[in-house]
CSV table of N, CA, C and O in Angstrom, one decimal:
chain,number,residue,atom,x,y,z
A,27,MET,N,0.8,-1.2,0.0
A,27,MET,CA,0.0,0.0,0.0
A,27,MET,C,0.9,1.2,0.0
A,27,MET,O,1.7,1.4,0.9
A,28,PRO,N,0.7,2.1,-1.0
A,28,PRO,CA,1.6,3.3,-1.0
A,28,PRO,C,1.3,4.3,0.1
A,28,PRO,O,0.1,4.4,0.6
A,29,PHE,N,2.3,5.0,0.6
A,29,PHE,CA,2.2,6.0,1.6
A,29,PHE,C,2.3,7.4,1.1
A,29,PHE,O,2.9,7.6,0.0
A,30,SER,N,1.7,8.3,1.8
A,30,SER,CA,2.0,9.7,1.5
A,30,SER,C,3.4,10.0,2.0
A,30,SER,O,3.8,9.6,3.0
A,31,ARG,N,4.2,10.7,1.1
A,31,ARG,CA,5.6,11.0,1.5
A,31,ARG,C,5.7,11.7,2.9
A,31,ARG,O,6.6,11.4,3.6
A,32,LYS,N,4.7,12.5,3.3
A,32,LYS,CA,4.8,13.1,4.6
A,32,LYS,C,4.6,12.2,5.7
A,32,LYS,O,5.0,12.4,6.9
A,33,ARG,N,4.1,11.0,5.4
A,33,ARG,CA,3.9,10.0,6.5
A,33,ARG,C,5.0,9.0,6.7
A,33,ARG,O,5.1,8.3,7.6
A,34,PHE,N,6.0,9.1,5.8
A,34,PHE,CA,7.2,8.2,5.9
A,34,PHE,C,7.9,8.3,7.2
A,34,PHE,O,8.1,7.3,7.9
A,35,PRO,N,8.3,9.5,7.6
A,35,PRO,CA,9.0,9.7,8.9
A,35,PRO,C,8.1,9.2,10.1
A,35,PRO,O,8.7,8.6,11.0
A,36,LYS,N,6.8,9.5,10.1
A,36,LYS,CA,6.0,9.0,11.2
A,36,LYS,C,5.9,7.5,11.2
A,36,LYS,O,6.0,6.9,12.3
A,37,ALA,N,5.8,6.8,10.1
A,37,ALA,CA,5.8,5.4,10.0
A,37,ALA,C,7.1,4.8,10.6
A,37,ALA,O,7.1,3.8,11.3
A,38,ILE,N,8.2,5.4,10.2
A,38,ILE,CA,9.5,5.0,10.7
A,38,ILE,C,9.7,5.2,12.2
A,38,ILE,O,10.2,4.3,12.9
A,39,PHE,N,9.2,6.3,12.7
A,39,PHE,CA,9.2,6.6,14.1
A,39,PHE,C,8.4,5.5,14.8
A,39,PHE,O,8.8,5.0,15.9
A,40,CYS,N,7.2,5.1,14.3
A,40,CYS,CA,6.4,4.1,14.9
A,40,CYS,C,7.2,2.8,14.9
A,40,CYS,O,7.1,2.0,15.9
A,41,CYS,N,7.9,2.5,13.9
A,41,CYS,CA,8.7,1.3,13.8
A,41,CYS,C,9.8,1.3,15.0
A,41,CYS,O,10.0,0.3,15.6
A,42,HIS,N,10.4,2.4,15.2
A,42,HIS,CA,11.4,2.6,16.2
A,42,HIS,C,10.7,2.3,17.6
A,42,HIS,O,11.3,1.6,18.4
A,43,LEU,N,9.6,2.9,17.8
A,43,LEU,CA,8.9,2.7,19.1
A,43,LEU,C,8.5,1.3,19.3
A,43,LEU,O,8.6,0.7,20.4
A,44,THR,N,8.1,0.6,18.2
A,44,THR,CA,7.7,-0.8,18.3
A,44,THR,C,8.9,-1.6,18.7
A,44,THR,O,8.8,-2.5,19.6
A,45,LEU,N,10.0,-1.4,18.1
A,45,LEU,CA,11.2,-2.2,18.4
A,45,LEU,C,11.7,-1.9,19.8
A,45,LEU,O,12.2,-2.7,20.6
A,46,GLU,N,11.6,-0.6,20.2
A,46,GLU,CA,12.0,-0.2,21.5
A,46,GLU,C,11.2,-0.9,22.6
A,46,GLU,O,11.8,-1.4,23.6
A,47,LYS,N,9.9,-1.1,22.4
A,47,LYS,CA,9.1,-1.8,23.4
A,47,LYS,C,9.4,-3.3,23.4
A,47,LYS,O,9.5,-3.9,24.5
A,48,GLY,N,9.7,-3.8,22.2
A,48,GLY,CA,10.1,-5.2,22.2
A,48,GLY,C,11.4,-5.5,22.9
A,48,GLY,O,11.5,-6.5,23.6
A,49,LEU,N,12.3,-4.6,22.7
A,49,LEU,CA,13.7,-4.8,23.3
A,49,LEU,C,13.6,-4.5,24.8
A,49,LEU,O,14.3,-5.1,25.6
A,50,LYS,N,12.7,-3.6,25.2
A,50,LYS,CA,12.5,-3.4,26.6
A,50,LYS,C,11.9,-4.6,27.3
A,50,LYS,O,12.2,-4.9,28.5
A,51,ALA,N,11.0,-5.3,26.6
A,51,ALA,CA,10.4,-6.5,27.1
A,51,ALA,C,11.5,-7.5,27.3
A,51,ALA,O,11.6,-8.2,28.4
A,52,LEU,N,12.5,-7.6,26.4
A,52,LEU,CA,13.6,-8.6,26.5
A,52,LEU,C,14.5,-8.1,27.7
A,52,LEU,O,15.0,-9.0,28.4
A,53,TYR,N,14.7,-6.8,27.8
A,53,TYR,CA,15.5,-6.3,28.9
A,53,TYR,C,14.9,-6.8,30.3
A,53,TYR,O,15.6,-7.3,31.1
A,54,LEU,N,13.6,-6.6,30.4
A,54,LEU,CA,12.9,-7.0,31.6
A,54,LEU,C,13.0,-8.5,31.8
A,54,LEU,O,13.2,-8.9,33.0
A,55,TYR,N,12.8,-9.2,30.8
A,55,TYR,CA,12.9,-10.7,30.9
A,55,TYR,C,14.3,-11.1,31.4
A,55,TYR,O,14.4,-11.9,32.3
A,56,TYR,N,15.3,-10.6,30.8
A,56,TYR,CA,16.7,-11.1,31.1
A,56,TYR,C,17.2,-10.5,32.4
A,56,TYR,O,18.0,-11.1,33.1
A,57,SER,N,16.9,-9.2,32.7
A,57,SER,CA,17.5,-8.5,33.9
A,57,SER,C,16.6,-8.6,35.1
A,57,SER,O,17.1,-8.3,36.2
A,58,LYS,N,15.3,-8.9,34.9
A,58,LYS,CA,14.4,-9.0,36.0
A,58,LYS,C,14.2,-7.6,36.7
A,58,LYS,O,13.8,-7.5,37.8
A,59,THR,N,14.6,-6.5,35.9
A,59,THR,CA,14.4,-5.2,36.4
A,59,THR,C,13.7,-4.3,35.3
A,59,THR,O,13.8,-4.7,34.1
A,60,GLN,N,13.1,-3.3,35.7
A,60,GLN,CA,12.5,-2.4,34.7
A,60,GLN,C,13.6,-1.8,33.8
A,60,GLN,O,14.7,-1.4,34.3
A,61,PRO,N,13.3,-1.7,32.6
A,61,PRO,CA,14.3,-1.1,31.7
A,61,PRO,C,14.5,0.4,32.0
A,61,PRO,O,13.5,1.1,32.4
A,62,PRO,N,15.7,1.0,31.7
A,62,PRO,CA,15.9,2.4,31.9
A,62,PRO,C,15.1,3.2,30.9
A,62,PRO,O,14.7,2.7,29.8
A,63,ARG,N,14.9,4.5,31.2
A,63,ARG,CA,14.3,5.4,30.2
A,63,ARG,C,15.3,5.7,29.1
A,63,ARG,O,16.1,6.6,29.4
A,64,THR,N,15.1,5.0,28.0
A,64,THR,CA,16.1,5.3,26.9
A,64,THR,C,15.3,5.0,25.6
A,64,THR,O,14.4,4.2,25.6
A,65,HIS,N,15.8,5.7,24.6
A,65,HIS,CA,15.3,5.4,23.2
A,65,HIS,C,16.3,4.6,22.4
A,65,HIS,O,16.1,4.4,21.2
A,66,SER,N,17.5,4.4,23.0
A,66,SER,CA,18.6,3.8,22.3
A,66,SER,C,18.4,2.3,22.1
A,66,SER,O,18.5,1.5,23.1
A,67,LEU,N,18.1,1.9,20.9
A,67,LEU,CA,18.0,0.5,20.6
A,67,LEU,C,19.3,-0.2,20.8
A,67,LEU,O,19.4,-1.4,21.3
A,68,GLU,N,20.4,0.4,20.4
A,68,GLU,CA,21.8,-0.2,20.6
A,68,GLU,C,22.0,-0.5,22.1
A,68,GLU,O,22.5,-1.6,22.4
A,69,PHE,N,21.7,0.4,23.0
A,69,PHE,CA,21.9,0.1,24.4
A,69,PHE,C,21.1,-1.1,24.8
A,69,PHE,O,21.6,-2.0,25.5
A,70,LEU,N,19.8,-1.2,24.4
A,70,LEU,CA,18.9,-2.3,24.8
A,70,LEU,C,19.4,-3.6,24.2
A,70,LEU,O,19.4,-4.6,24.9
A,71,ILE,N,19.9,-3.5,23.0
A,71,ILE,CA,20.5,-4.7,22.4
A,71,ILE,C,21.7,-5.3,23.1
A,71,ILE,O,21.8,-6.5,23.3
A,72,GLN,N,22.5,-4.4,23.7
A,72,GLN,CA,23.7,-4.8,24.4
A,72,GLN,C,23.3,-5.6,25.7
A,72,GLN,O,24.1,-6.4,26.2
A,73,THR,N,22.1,-5.5,26.1
A,73,THR,CA,21.7,-6.2,27.3
A,73,THR,C,21.1,-7.6,27.0
A,73,THR,O,20.9,-8.4,28.0
A,74,ILE,N,21.0,-8.0,25.8
A,74,ILE,CA,20.5,-9.3,25.4
A,74,ILE,C,21.7,-10.3,25.3
A,74,ILE,O,22.6,-10.1,24.5
A,75,PRO,N,21.6,-11.4,26.1
A,75,PRO,CA,22.7,-12.4,26.0
A,75,PRO,C,22.8,-12.9,24.6
A,75,PRO,O,21.8,-13.3,24.0
A,76,GLY,N,24.0,-12.8,24.1
A,76,GLY,CA,24.2,-13.3,22.7
A,76,GLY,C,23.9,-12.3,21.7
A,76,GLY,O,24.1,-12.5,20.5
A,77,GLY,N,23.3,-11.1,22.1
A,77,GLY,CA,23.0,-10.1,21.1
A,77,GLY,C,21.9,-10.5,20.2
A,77,GLY,O,21.0,-11.3,20.5
A,78,ILE,N,21.9,-9.8,19.0
A,78,ILE,CA,20.8,-10.1,18.0
A,78,ILE,C,21.5,-10.7,16.8
A,78,ILE,O,22.7,-10.6,16.6
A,79,PRO,N,20.7,-11.3,15.9
A,79,PRO,CA,21.4,-11.8,14.7
A,79,PRO,C,22.0,-10.7,13.9
A,79,PRO,O,21.5,-9.6,13.8
A,80,GLU,N,23.2,-11.0,13.3
A,80,GLU,CA,24.0,-10.0,12.6
A,80,GLU,C,23.2,-9.4,11.4
A,80,GLU,O,23.4,-8.3,11.0
A,81,LYS,N,22.3,-10.2,10.8
A,81,LYS,CA,21.5,-9.6,9.7
A,81,LYS,C,20.7,-8.4,10.0
A,81,LYS,O,20.3,-7.7,9.1
A,82,TYR,N,20.5,-8.1,11.3
A,82,TYR,CA,19.7,-6.9,11.7
A,82,TYR,C,20.6,-5.7,12.0
A,82,TYR,O,20.1,-4.6,12.2
A,83,ASP,N,21.9,-5.9,12.0
A,83,ASP,CA,22.8,-4.8,12.3
A,83,ASP,C,22.6,-3.5,11.5
A,83,ASP,O,22.5,-2.4,12.1
A,84,ASN,N,22.7,-3.6,10.2
A,84,ASN,CA,22.5,-2.4,9.3
A,84,ASN,C,21.1,-1.8,9.5
A,84,ASN,O,21.0,-0.6,9.5
A,85,PHE,N,20.1,-2.6,9.6
A,85,PHE,CA,18.8,-2.2,9.8
A,85,PHE,C,18.7,-1.3,11.1
A,85,PHE,O,18.1,-0.2,11.1
A,86,ILE,N,19.2,-1.8,12.2
A,86,ILE,CA,19.1,-1.1,13.5
A,86,ILE,C,19.9,0.2,13.4
A,86,ILE,O,19.4,1.2,13.8
A,87,ASP,N,21.1,0.2,12.7
A,87,ASP,CA,21.9,1.4,12.5
A,87,ASP,C,21.1,2.4,11.8
A,87,ASP,O,21.0,3.6,12.1
A,88,LEU,N,20.4,2.0,10.7
A,88,LEU,CA,19.6,2.9,9.8
A,88,LEU,C,18.5,3.5,10.6
A,88,LEU,O,18.2,4.7,10.6
A,89,LEU,N,17.8,2.6,11.3
A,89,LEU,CA,16.6,3.0,12.1
A,89,LEU,C,17.0,4.0,13.2
A,89,LEU,O,16.3,5.0,13.4
A,90,GLU,N,18.1,3.7,13.9
A,90,GLU,CA,18.6,4.7,14.9
A,90,GLU,C,18.9,6.0,14.3
A,90,GLU,O,18.5,7.1,14.9
A,91,ASP,N,19.6,6.0,13.2
A,91,ASP,CA,20.0,7.3,12.6
A,91,ASP,C,18.8,8.1,12.2
A,91,ASP,O,18.7,9.3,12.5
A,92,ILE,N,17.8,7.5,11.5
A,92,ILE,CA,16.6,8.2,11.1
A,92,ILE,C,15.8,8.6,12.2
A,92,ILE,O,15.3,9.8,12.3
A,93,SER,N,15.6,7.8,13.2
A,93,SER,CA,14.7,8.1,14.4
A,93,SER,C,15.2,9.3,15.2
A,93,SER,O,14.4,10.1,15.7
A,94,VAL,N,16.5,9.4,15.3
A,94,VAL,CA,17.1,10.6,16.0
A,94,VAL,C,16.7,11.9,15.3
A,94,VAL,O,16.2,12.9,15.9
A,95,LYS,N,16.8,11.9,14.0
A,95,LYS,CA,16.5,13.0,13.2
A,95,LYS,C,15.0,13.4,13.2
A,95,LYS,O,14.7,14.5,13.1
A,96,ILE,N,14.2,12.4,13.3
A,96,ILE,CA,12.7,12.6,13.3
A,96,ILE,C,12.3,13.4,14.5
A,96,ILE,O,11.3,14.1,14.4
A,97,ARG,N,13.0,13.4,15.5
A,97,ARG,CA,12.6,14.1,16.8
A,97,ARG,C,12.8,15.6,16.7
A,97,ARG,O,12.4,16.3,17.6
A,98,TYR,N,13.6,16.0,15.7
A,98,TYR,CA,13.9,17.5,15.7
A,98,TYR,C,13.3,18.1,14.4
A,98,TYR,O,13.7,17.6,13.3
A,99,LEU,N,12.5,19.1,14.5
A,99,LEU,CA,11.8,19.7,13.4
A,99,LEU,C,12.6,20.0,12.2
A,99,LEU,O,12.3,19.6,11.0
A,100,PRO,N,13.8,20.7,12.3
A,100,PRO,CA,14.5,21.1,11.1
A,100,PRO,C,15.0,19.8,10.3
A,100,PRO,O,15.0,19.8,9.1
A,101,MET,N,15.4,18.8,11.1
A,101,MET,CA,15.8,17.5,10.4
A,101,MET,C,14.6,16.8,9.9
A,101,MET,O,14.7,16.2,8.8
A,102,LEU,N,13.5,16.9,10.5
A,102,LEU,CA,12.3,16.2,10.1
A,102,LEU,C,11.9,16.7,8.7
A,102,LEU,O,11.5,15.9,7.8
A,103,GLU,N,11.9,18.0,8.6
A,103,GLU,CA,11.5,18.6,7.3
A,103,GLU,C,12.4,18.1,6.1
A,103,GLU,O,12.0,17.9,5.0
A,104,THR,N,13.7,17.9,6.4
A,104,THR,CA,14.6,17.4,5.4
A,104,THR,C,14.3,15.9,5.1
A,104,THR,O,14.3,15.5,4.0
A,105,LEU,N,14.0,15.2,6.2
A,105,LEU,CA,13.7,13.7,6.0
A,105,LEU,C,12.5,13.5,5.1
A,105,LEU,O,12.4,12.5,4.4
A,106,VAL,N,11.5,14.4,5.2
A,106,VAL,CA,10.3,14.2,4.4
A,106,VAL,C,10.6,14.1,2.9
A,106,VAL,O,10.1,13.2,2.2
A,107,ASN,N,11.6,14.8,2.5
A,107,ASN,CA,12.0,14.7,1.1
A,107,ASN,C,13.1,13.7,0.8
A,107,ASN,O,13.2,13.2,-0.3
A,108,ASP,N,13.8,13.2,1.8
A,108,ASP,CA,14.9,12.3,1.6
A,108,ASP,C,14.5,10.8,1.7
A,108,ASP,O,15.2,10.0,1.2
A,109,ILE,N,13.5,10.5,2.5
A,109,ILE,CA,13.1,9.1,2.7
A,109,ILE,C,12.2,8.7,1.5
A,109,ILE,O,11.1,9.2,1.3
A,110,SER,N,12.6,7.7,0.8
A,110,SER,CA,11.9,7.1,-0.3
A,110,SER,C,10.8,6.1,0.2
A,110,SER,O,10.9,5.6,1.3
A,111,GLU,N,9.9,5.9,-0.7
A,111,GLU,CA,8.9,4.9,-0.3
A,111,GLU,C,9.5,3.5,-0.1
A,111,GLU,O,9.1,2.7,0.8
A,112,GLU,N,10.5,3.2,-0.9
A,112,GLU,CA,11.2,1.9,-0.8
A,112,GLU,C,11.9,1.8,0.5
A,112,GLU,O,11.9,0.7,1.2
A,113,THR,N,12.6,2.9,1.0
A,113,THR,CA,13.2,2.9,2.3
A,113,THR,C,12.2,2.7,3.4
A,113,THR,O,12.4,1.9,4.3
A,114,ALA,N,11.1,3.4,3.3
A,114,ALA,CA,10.1,3.3,4.4
A,114,ALA,C,9.5,1.9,4.4
A,114,ALA,O,9.4,1.3,5.5
A,115,GLN,N,9.3,1.3,3.2
A,115,GLN,CA,8.7,0.0,3.2
A,115,GLN,C,9.7,-1.0,3.7
A,115,GLN,O,9.3,-2.0,4.4
A,116,MET,N,11.0,-0.9,3.4
A,116,MET,CA,12.0,-1.8,3.9
A,116,MET,C,12.1,-1.8,5.4
A,116,MET,O,12.2,-2.8,6.0
A,117,ILE,N,12.0,-0.6,6.0
A,117,ILE,CA,12.1,-0.5,7.4
A,117,ILE,C,10.8,-1.1,8.1
A,117,ILE,O,10.9,-1.8,9.1
A,118,ILE,N,9.7,-0.9,7.5
A,118,ILE,CA,8.5,-1.5,8.0
A,118,ILE,C,8.6,-3.0,7.9
A,118,ILE,O,8.3,-3.7,8.9
A,119,ASP,N,9.0,-3.5,6.8
A,119,ASP,CA,9.2,-5.0,6.6
A,119,ASP,C,10.2,-5.6,7.6
A,119,ASP,O,10.0,-6.6,8.2
A,120,ASP,N,11.3,-4.9,7.7
A,120,ASP,CA,12.4,-5.4,8.6
A,120,ASP,C,11.9,-5.3,10.1
A,120,ASP,O,12.4,-6.1,10.9
A,121,THR,N,11.1,-4.3,10.4
A,121,THR,CA,10.6,-4.2,11.8
A,121,THR,C,9.7,-5.5,12.0
A,121,THR,O,9.8,-6.1,13.1
A,122,GLY,N,8.9,-5.9,11.1
A,122,GLY,CA,8.1,-7.1,11.2
A,122,GLY,C,9.0,-8.3,11.4
A,122,GLY,O,8.7,-9.2,12.2
A,123,ASP,N,10.0,-8.4,10.6
A,123,ASP,CA,10.9,-9.5,10.7
A,123,ASP,C,11.6,-9.6,12.1
A,123,ASP,O,11.8,-10.7,12.7
A,124,PHE,N,12.0,-8.4,12.6
A,124,PHE,CA,12.7,-8.4,13.9
A,124,PHE,C,11.8,-8.8,15.0
A,124,PHE,O,12.1,-9.5,15.9
A,125,LEU,N,10.5,-8.3,14.9
A,125,LEU,CA,9.5,-8.7,15.9
A,125,LEU,C,9.3,-10.2,15.9
A,125,LEU,O,9.1,-10.9,16.9
A,126,SER,N,9.3,-10.8,14.7
A,126,SER,CA,9.1,-12.2,14.5
A,126,SER,C,10.3,-12.9,15.2
A,126,SER,O,10.1,-14.0,15.8
A,127,TRP,N,11.5,-12.4,15.1
A,127,TRP,CA,12.7,-13.0,15.7
A,127,TRP,C,12.4,-13.0,17.2
A,127,TRP,O,12.7,-14.0,17.9
A,128,ILE,N,12.0,-11.8,17.8
A,128,ILE,CA,11.7,-11.7,19.2
A,128,ILE,C,10.7,-12.8,19.6
A,128,ILE,O,10.9,-13.5,20.6
A,129,ARG,N,9.6,-12.9,18.9
A,129,ARG,CA,8.5,-13.8,19.2
A,129,ARG,C,9.1,-15.3,19.1
A,129,ARG,O,8.7,-16.1,19.9
A,130,GLY,N,10.0,-15.5,18.2
A,130,GLY,CA,10.6,-16.8,18.0
A,130,GLY,C,11.5,-17.3,19.1
A,130,GLY,O,11.8,-18.4,19.2
A,131,LEU,N,11.8,-16.4,20.0
A,131,LEU,CA,12.7,-16.7,21.1
A,131,LEU,C,11.9,-17.6,22.1
A,131,LEU,O,12.5,-18.3,22.9
A,132,ASN,N,10.6,-17.6,22.0
A,132,ASN,CA,9.7,-18.4,22.9
A,132,ASN,C,10.1,-18.3,24.4
A,132,ASN,O,10.3,-19.3,25.1
A,133,LEU,N,10.2,-17.1,24.9
A,133,LEU,CA,10.5,-16.8,26.3
A,133,LEU,C,9.3,-16.9,27.2
A,133,LEU,O,8.3,-16.7,26.9
């Protein structure tokens, strides 16, 4: 389903929040303590024993980079023009794959 270009950053931001919640659930599971207040996916990933599959490394780096810029209006305005539909769709698809990986841990 095609998106309006102005909605790409919002969709990507929602992907980041989704992964953040999934990773915080893993943090809680493994550490038995509430996760810290952070938006850093990289920090949360470091708390997972064995880390994450290598195939997600570039995806997480891209998502972190874009998500930081989405939070600040001047950068957001630039992103509206820079994020292609293909990039947005790839991030949405990879988010689903990553969530499937989390669910597949059967914790």
